[in-house]
Short mmCIF file of N, CA and C in Angstrom, two decimals:
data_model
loop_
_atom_site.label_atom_id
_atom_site.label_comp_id
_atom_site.label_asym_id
_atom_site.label_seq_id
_atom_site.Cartn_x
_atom_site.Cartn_y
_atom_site.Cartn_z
N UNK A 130 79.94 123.45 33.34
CA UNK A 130 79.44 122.82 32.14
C UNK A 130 77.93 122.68 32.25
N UNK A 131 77.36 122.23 30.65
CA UNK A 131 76.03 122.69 31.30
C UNK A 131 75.72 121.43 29.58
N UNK A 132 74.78 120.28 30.28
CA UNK A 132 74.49 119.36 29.27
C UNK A 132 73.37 119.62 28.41
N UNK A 133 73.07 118.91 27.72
CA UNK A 133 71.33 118.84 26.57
C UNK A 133 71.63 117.70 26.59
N UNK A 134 70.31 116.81 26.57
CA UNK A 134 69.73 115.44 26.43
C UNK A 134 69.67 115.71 25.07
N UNK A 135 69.54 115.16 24.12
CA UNK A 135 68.42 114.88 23.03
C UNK A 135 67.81 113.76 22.96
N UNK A 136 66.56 113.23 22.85
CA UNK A 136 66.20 112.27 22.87
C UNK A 136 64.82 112.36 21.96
N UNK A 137 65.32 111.51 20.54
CA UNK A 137 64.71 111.49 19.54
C UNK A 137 63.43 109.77 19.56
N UNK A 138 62.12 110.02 19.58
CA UNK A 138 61.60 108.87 19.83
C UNK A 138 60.43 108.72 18.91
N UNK A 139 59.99 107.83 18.30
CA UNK A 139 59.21 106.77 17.31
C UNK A 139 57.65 107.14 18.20
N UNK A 140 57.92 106.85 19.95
CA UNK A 140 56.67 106.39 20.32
C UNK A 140 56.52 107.12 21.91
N UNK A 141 55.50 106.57 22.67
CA UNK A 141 55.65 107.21 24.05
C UNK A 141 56.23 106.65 25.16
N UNK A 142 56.28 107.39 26.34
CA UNK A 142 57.03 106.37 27.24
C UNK A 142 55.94 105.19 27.99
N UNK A 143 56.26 104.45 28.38
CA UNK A 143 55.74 103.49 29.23
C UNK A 143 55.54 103.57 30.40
N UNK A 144 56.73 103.77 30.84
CA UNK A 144 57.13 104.38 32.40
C UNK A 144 57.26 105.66 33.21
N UNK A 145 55.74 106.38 32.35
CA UNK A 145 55.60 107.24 33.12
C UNK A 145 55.79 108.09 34.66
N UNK A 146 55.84 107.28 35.21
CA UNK A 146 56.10 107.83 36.79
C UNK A 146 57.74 107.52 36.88
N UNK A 147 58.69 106.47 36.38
CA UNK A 147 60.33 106.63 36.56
C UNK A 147 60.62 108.12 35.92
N UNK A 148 59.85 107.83 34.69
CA UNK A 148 60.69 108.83 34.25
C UNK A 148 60.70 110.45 34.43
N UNK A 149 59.06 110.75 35.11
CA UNK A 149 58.53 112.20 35.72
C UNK A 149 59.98 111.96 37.19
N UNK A 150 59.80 111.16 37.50
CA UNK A 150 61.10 110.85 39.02
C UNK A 150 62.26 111.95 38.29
N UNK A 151 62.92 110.94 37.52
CA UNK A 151 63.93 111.36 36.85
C UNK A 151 64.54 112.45 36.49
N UNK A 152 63.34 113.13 35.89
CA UNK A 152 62.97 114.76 35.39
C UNK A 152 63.10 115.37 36.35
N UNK A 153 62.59 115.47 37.48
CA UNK A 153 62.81 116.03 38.60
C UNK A 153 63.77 115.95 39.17
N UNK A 154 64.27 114.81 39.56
CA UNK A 154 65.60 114.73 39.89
C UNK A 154 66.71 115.14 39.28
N UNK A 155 66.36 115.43 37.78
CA UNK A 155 67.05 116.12 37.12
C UNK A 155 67.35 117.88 36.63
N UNK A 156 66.00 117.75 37.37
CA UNK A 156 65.58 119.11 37.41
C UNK A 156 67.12 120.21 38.20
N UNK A 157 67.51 119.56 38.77
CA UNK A 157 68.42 120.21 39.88
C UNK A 157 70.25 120.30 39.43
N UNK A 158 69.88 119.50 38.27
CA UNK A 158 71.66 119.41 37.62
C UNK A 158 71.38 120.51 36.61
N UNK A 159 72.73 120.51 36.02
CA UNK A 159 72.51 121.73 35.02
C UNK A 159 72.82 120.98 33.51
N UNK A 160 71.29 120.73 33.28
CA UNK A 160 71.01 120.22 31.67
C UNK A 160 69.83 120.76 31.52
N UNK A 161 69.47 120.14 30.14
CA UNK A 161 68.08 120.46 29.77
C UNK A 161 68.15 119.30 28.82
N UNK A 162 66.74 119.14 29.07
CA UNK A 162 66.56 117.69 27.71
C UNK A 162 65.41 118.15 26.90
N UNK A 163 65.58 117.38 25.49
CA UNK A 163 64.99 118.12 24.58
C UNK A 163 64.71 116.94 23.88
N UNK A 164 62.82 116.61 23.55
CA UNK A 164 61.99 115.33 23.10
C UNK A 164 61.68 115.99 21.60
N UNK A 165 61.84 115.15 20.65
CA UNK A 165 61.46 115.32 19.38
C UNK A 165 60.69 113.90 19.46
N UNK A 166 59.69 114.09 18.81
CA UNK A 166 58.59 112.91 18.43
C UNK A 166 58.66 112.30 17.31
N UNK A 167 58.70 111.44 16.27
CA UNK A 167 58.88 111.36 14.86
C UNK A 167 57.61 110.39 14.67
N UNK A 168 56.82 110.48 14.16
CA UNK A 168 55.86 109.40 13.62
C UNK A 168 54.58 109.96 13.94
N UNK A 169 53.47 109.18 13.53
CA UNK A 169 51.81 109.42 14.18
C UNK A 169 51.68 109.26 15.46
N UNK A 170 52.55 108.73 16.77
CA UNK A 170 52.03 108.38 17.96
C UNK A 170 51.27 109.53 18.92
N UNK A 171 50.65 109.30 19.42
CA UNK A 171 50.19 110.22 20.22
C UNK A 171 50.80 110.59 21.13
N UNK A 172 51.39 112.01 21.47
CA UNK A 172 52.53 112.39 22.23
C UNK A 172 52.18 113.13 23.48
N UNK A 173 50.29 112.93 23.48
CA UNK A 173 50.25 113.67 25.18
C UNK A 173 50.71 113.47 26.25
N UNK A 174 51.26 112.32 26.13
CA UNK A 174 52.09 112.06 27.62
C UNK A 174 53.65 112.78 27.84
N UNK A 175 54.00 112.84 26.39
CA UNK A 175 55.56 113.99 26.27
C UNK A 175 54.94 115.35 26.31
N UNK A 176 53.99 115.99 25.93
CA UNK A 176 53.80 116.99 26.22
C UNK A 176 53.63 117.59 27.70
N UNK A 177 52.76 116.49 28.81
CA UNK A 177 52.93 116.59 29.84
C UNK A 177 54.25 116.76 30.60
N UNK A 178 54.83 116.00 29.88
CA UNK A 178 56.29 116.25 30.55
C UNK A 178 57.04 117.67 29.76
N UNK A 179 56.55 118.22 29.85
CA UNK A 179 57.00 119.15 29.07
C UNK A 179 57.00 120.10 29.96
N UNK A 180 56.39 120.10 30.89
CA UNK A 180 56.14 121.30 32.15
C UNK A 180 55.50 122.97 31.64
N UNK A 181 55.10 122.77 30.86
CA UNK A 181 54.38 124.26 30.10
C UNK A 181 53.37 124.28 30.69
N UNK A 182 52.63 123.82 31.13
CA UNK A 182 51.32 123.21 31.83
C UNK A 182 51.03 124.17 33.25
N UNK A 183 52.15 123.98 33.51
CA UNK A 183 52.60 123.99 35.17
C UNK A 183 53.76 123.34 35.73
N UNK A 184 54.25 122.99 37.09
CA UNK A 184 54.90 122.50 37.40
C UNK A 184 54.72 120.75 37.59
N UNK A 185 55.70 120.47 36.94
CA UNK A 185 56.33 118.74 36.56
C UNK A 185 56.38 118.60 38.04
N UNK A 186 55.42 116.95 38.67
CA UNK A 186 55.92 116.48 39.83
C UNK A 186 56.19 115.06 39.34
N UNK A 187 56.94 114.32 40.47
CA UNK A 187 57.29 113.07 40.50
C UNK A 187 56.20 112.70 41.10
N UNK A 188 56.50 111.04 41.06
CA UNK A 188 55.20 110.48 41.43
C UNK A 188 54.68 110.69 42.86
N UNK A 189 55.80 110.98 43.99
CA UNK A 189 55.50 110.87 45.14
C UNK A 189 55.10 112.26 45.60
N UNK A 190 54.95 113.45 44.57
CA UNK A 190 54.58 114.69 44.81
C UNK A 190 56.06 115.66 44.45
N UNK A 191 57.18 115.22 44.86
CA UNK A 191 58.07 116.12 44.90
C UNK A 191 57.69 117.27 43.10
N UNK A 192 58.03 118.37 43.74
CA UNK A 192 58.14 119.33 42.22
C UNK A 192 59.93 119.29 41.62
N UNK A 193 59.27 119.79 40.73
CA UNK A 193 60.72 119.94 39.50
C UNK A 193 61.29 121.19 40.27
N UNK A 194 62.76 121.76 40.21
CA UNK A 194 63.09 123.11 41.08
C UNK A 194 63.03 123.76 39.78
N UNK A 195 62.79 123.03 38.60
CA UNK A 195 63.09 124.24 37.30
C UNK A 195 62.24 123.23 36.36
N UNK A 196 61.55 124.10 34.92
CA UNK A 196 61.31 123.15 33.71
C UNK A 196 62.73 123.10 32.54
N UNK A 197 62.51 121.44 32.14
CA UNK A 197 64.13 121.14 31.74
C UNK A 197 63.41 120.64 30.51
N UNK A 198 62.25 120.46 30.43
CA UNK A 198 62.05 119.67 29.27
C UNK A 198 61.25 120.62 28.21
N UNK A 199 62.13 120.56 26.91
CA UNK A 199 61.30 120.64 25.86
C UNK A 199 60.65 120.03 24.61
N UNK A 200 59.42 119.49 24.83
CA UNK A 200 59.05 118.70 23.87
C UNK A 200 58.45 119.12 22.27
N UNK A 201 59.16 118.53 20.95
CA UNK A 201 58.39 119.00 19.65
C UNK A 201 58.25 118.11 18.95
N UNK A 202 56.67 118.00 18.55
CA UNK A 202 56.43 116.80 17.88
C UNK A 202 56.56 117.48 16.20
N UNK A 203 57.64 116.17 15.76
CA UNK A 203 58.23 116.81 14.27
C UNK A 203 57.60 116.76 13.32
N UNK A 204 56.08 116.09 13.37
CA UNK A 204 55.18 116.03 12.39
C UNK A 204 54.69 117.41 12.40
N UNK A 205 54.47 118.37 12.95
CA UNK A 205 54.00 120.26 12.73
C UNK A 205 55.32 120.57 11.79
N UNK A 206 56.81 120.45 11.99
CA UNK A 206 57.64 120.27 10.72
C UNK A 206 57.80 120.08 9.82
N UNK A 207 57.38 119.11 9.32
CA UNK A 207 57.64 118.17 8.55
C UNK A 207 57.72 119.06 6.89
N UNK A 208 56.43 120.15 6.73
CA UNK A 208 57.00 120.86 5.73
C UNK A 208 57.36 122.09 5.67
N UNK A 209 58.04 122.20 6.85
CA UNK A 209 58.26 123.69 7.37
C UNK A 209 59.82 123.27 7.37
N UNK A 210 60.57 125.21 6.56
CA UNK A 210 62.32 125.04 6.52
C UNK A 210 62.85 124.36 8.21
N UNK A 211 63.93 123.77 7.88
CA UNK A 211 64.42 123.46 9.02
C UNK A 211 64.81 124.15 9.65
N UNK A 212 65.01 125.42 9.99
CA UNK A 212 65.26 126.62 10.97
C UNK A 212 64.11 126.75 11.60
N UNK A 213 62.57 126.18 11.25
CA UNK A 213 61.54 126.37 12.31
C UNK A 213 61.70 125.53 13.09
N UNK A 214 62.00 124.22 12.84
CA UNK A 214 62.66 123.18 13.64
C UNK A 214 63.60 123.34 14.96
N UNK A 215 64.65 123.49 14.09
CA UNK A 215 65.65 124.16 15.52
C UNK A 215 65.50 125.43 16.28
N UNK A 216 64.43 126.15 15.69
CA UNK A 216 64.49 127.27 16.99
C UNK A 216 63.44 126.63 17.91
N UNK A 217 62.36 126.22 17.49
CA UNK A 217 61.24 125.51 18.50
C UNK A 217 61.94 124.85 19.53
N UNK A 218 63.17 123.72 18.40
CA UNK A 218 64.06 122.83 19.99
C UNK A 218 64.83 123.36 20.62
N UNK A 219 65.38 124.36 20.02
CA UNK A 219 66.48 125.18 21.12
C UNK A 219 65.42 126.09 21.94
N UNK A 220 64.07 126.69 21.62
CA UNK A 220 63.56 127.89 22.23
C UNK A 220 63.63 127.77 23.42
N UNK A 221 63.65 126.96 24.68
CA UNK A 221 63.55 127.18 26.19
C UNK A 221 64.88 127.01 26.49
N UNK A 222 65.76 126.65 25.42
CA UNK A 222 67.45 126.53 25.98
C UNK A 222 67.75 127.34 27.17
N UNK A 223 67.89 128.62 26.63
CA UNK A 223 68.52 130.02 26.70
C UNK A 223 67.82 130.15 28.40
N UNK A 224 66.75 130.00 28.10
CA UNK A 224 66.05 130.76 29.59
C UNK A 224 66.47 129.38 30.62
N UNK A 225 66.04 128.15 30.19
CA UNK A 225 66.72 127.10 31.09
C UNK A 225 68.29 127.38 31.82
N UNK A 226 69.15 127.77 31.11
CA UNK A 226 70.26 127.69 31.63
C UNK A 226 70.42 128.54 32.35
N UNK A 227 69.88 129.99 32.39
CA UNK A 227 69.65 131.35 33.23
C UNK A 227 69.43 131.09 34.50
N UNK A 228 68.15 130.45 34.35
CA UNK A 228 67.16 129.67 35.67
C UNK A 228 68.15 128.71 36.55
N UNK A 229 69.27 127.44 35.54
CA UNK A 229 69.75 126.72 36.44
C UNK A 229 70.90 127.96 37.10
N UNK A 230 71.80 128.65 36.51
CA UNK A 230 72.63 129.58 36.77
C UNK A 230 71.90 130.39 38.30
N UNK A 231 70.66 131.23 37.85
CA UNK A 231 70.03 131.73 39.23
C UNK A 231 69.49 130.94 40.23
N UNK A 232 69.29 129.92 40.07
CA UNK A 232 68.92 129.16 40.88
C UNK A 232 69.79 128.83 42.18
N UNK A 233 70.65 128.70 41.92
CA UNK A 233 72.12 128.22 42.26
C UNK A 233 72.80 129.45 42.41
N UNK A 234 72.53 130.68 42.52
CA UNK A 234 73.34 131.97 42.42
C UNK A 234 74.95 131.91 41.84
N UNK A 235 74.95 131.04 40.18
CA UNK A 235 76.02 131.32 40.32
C UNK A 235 76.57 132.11 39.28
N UNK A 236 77.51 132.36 38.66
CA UNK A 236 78.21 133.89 37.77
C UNK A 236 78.11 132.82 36.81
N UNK A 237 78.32 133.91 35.41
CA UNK A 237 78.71 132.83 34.15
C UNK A 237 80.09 133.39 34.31
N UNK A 238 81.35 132.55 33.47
CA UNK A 238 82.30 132.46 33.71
C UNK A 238 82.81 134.23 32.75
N UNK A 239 83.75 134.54 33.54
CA UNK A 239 83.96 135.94 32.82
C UNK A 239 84.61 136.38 31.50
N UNK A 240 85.44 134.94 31.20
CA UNK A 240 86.02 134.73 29.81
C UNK A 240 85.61 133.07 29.16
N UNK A 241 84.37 132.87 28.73
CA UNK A 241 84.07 131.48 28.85
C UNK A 241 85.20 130.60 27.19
N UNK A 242 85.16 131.49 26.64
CA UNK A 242 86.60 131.17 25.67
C UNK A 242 87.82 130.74 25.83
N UNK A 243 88.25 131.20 26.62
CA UNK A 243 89.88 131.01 27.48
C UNK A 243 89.32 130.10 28.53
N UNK A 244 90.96 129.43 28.44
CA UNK A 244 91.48 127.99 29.44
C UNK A 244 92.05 127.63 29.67
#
């Protein structure tokens, strides 16, 4: 199985360094989380976490083993069809799950339909 966060937010985080921890530590399960912004706030600190940059560390240095996060601030939306929307939030899906799959050398399942 393989999760998505969504996590829809008004404003920025506070707790910058738990939550870079987190990311990283999360880095290693097989999800991906995905930040939508909604409002005027200033979202450079979600963009940072966004790992496009470079590689996402935790506070104590450790690196991310993969980037999991994709951040879109929904005000560039706002009058754009909603299909620009969802491909922006799904766009790193696809390659995320590849990455956790190779990472981990493992097969995708050979009939993922049947059970």
């Amino acid at each position: 199985q393989y999760f998505i966060l969504l996590i829809i937010t008004d404003g920025v985080i506070t707790d910058l360094d738990q939550t870079r921890t987190a990311i990283v530590n999360a880095s290693k399960l097989p999800m991906s989380i995905i930040i939508v912004g909604v409002g005027g706030a200033d979202f450079d600190a979600m963009e940072f976490l966004d790992g496009d940059d470079g590689v996402l560390r935790s506070s104590s240095g450790e690196p991310a083993v993969r980037d999991i996060v994709q951040f879109v601030p929904f005000r560039k939306f706002q009058n754009s069809p909603k299909e620009a929307l969802a491909q922006c939030v799904l766009a790193e899906v696809p390659q995320q799950v590849v990455n956790y799959f190779s990472t981990y050398k493992l097969q995708p399942p050979k009939n993922p339909a049947a059970k």
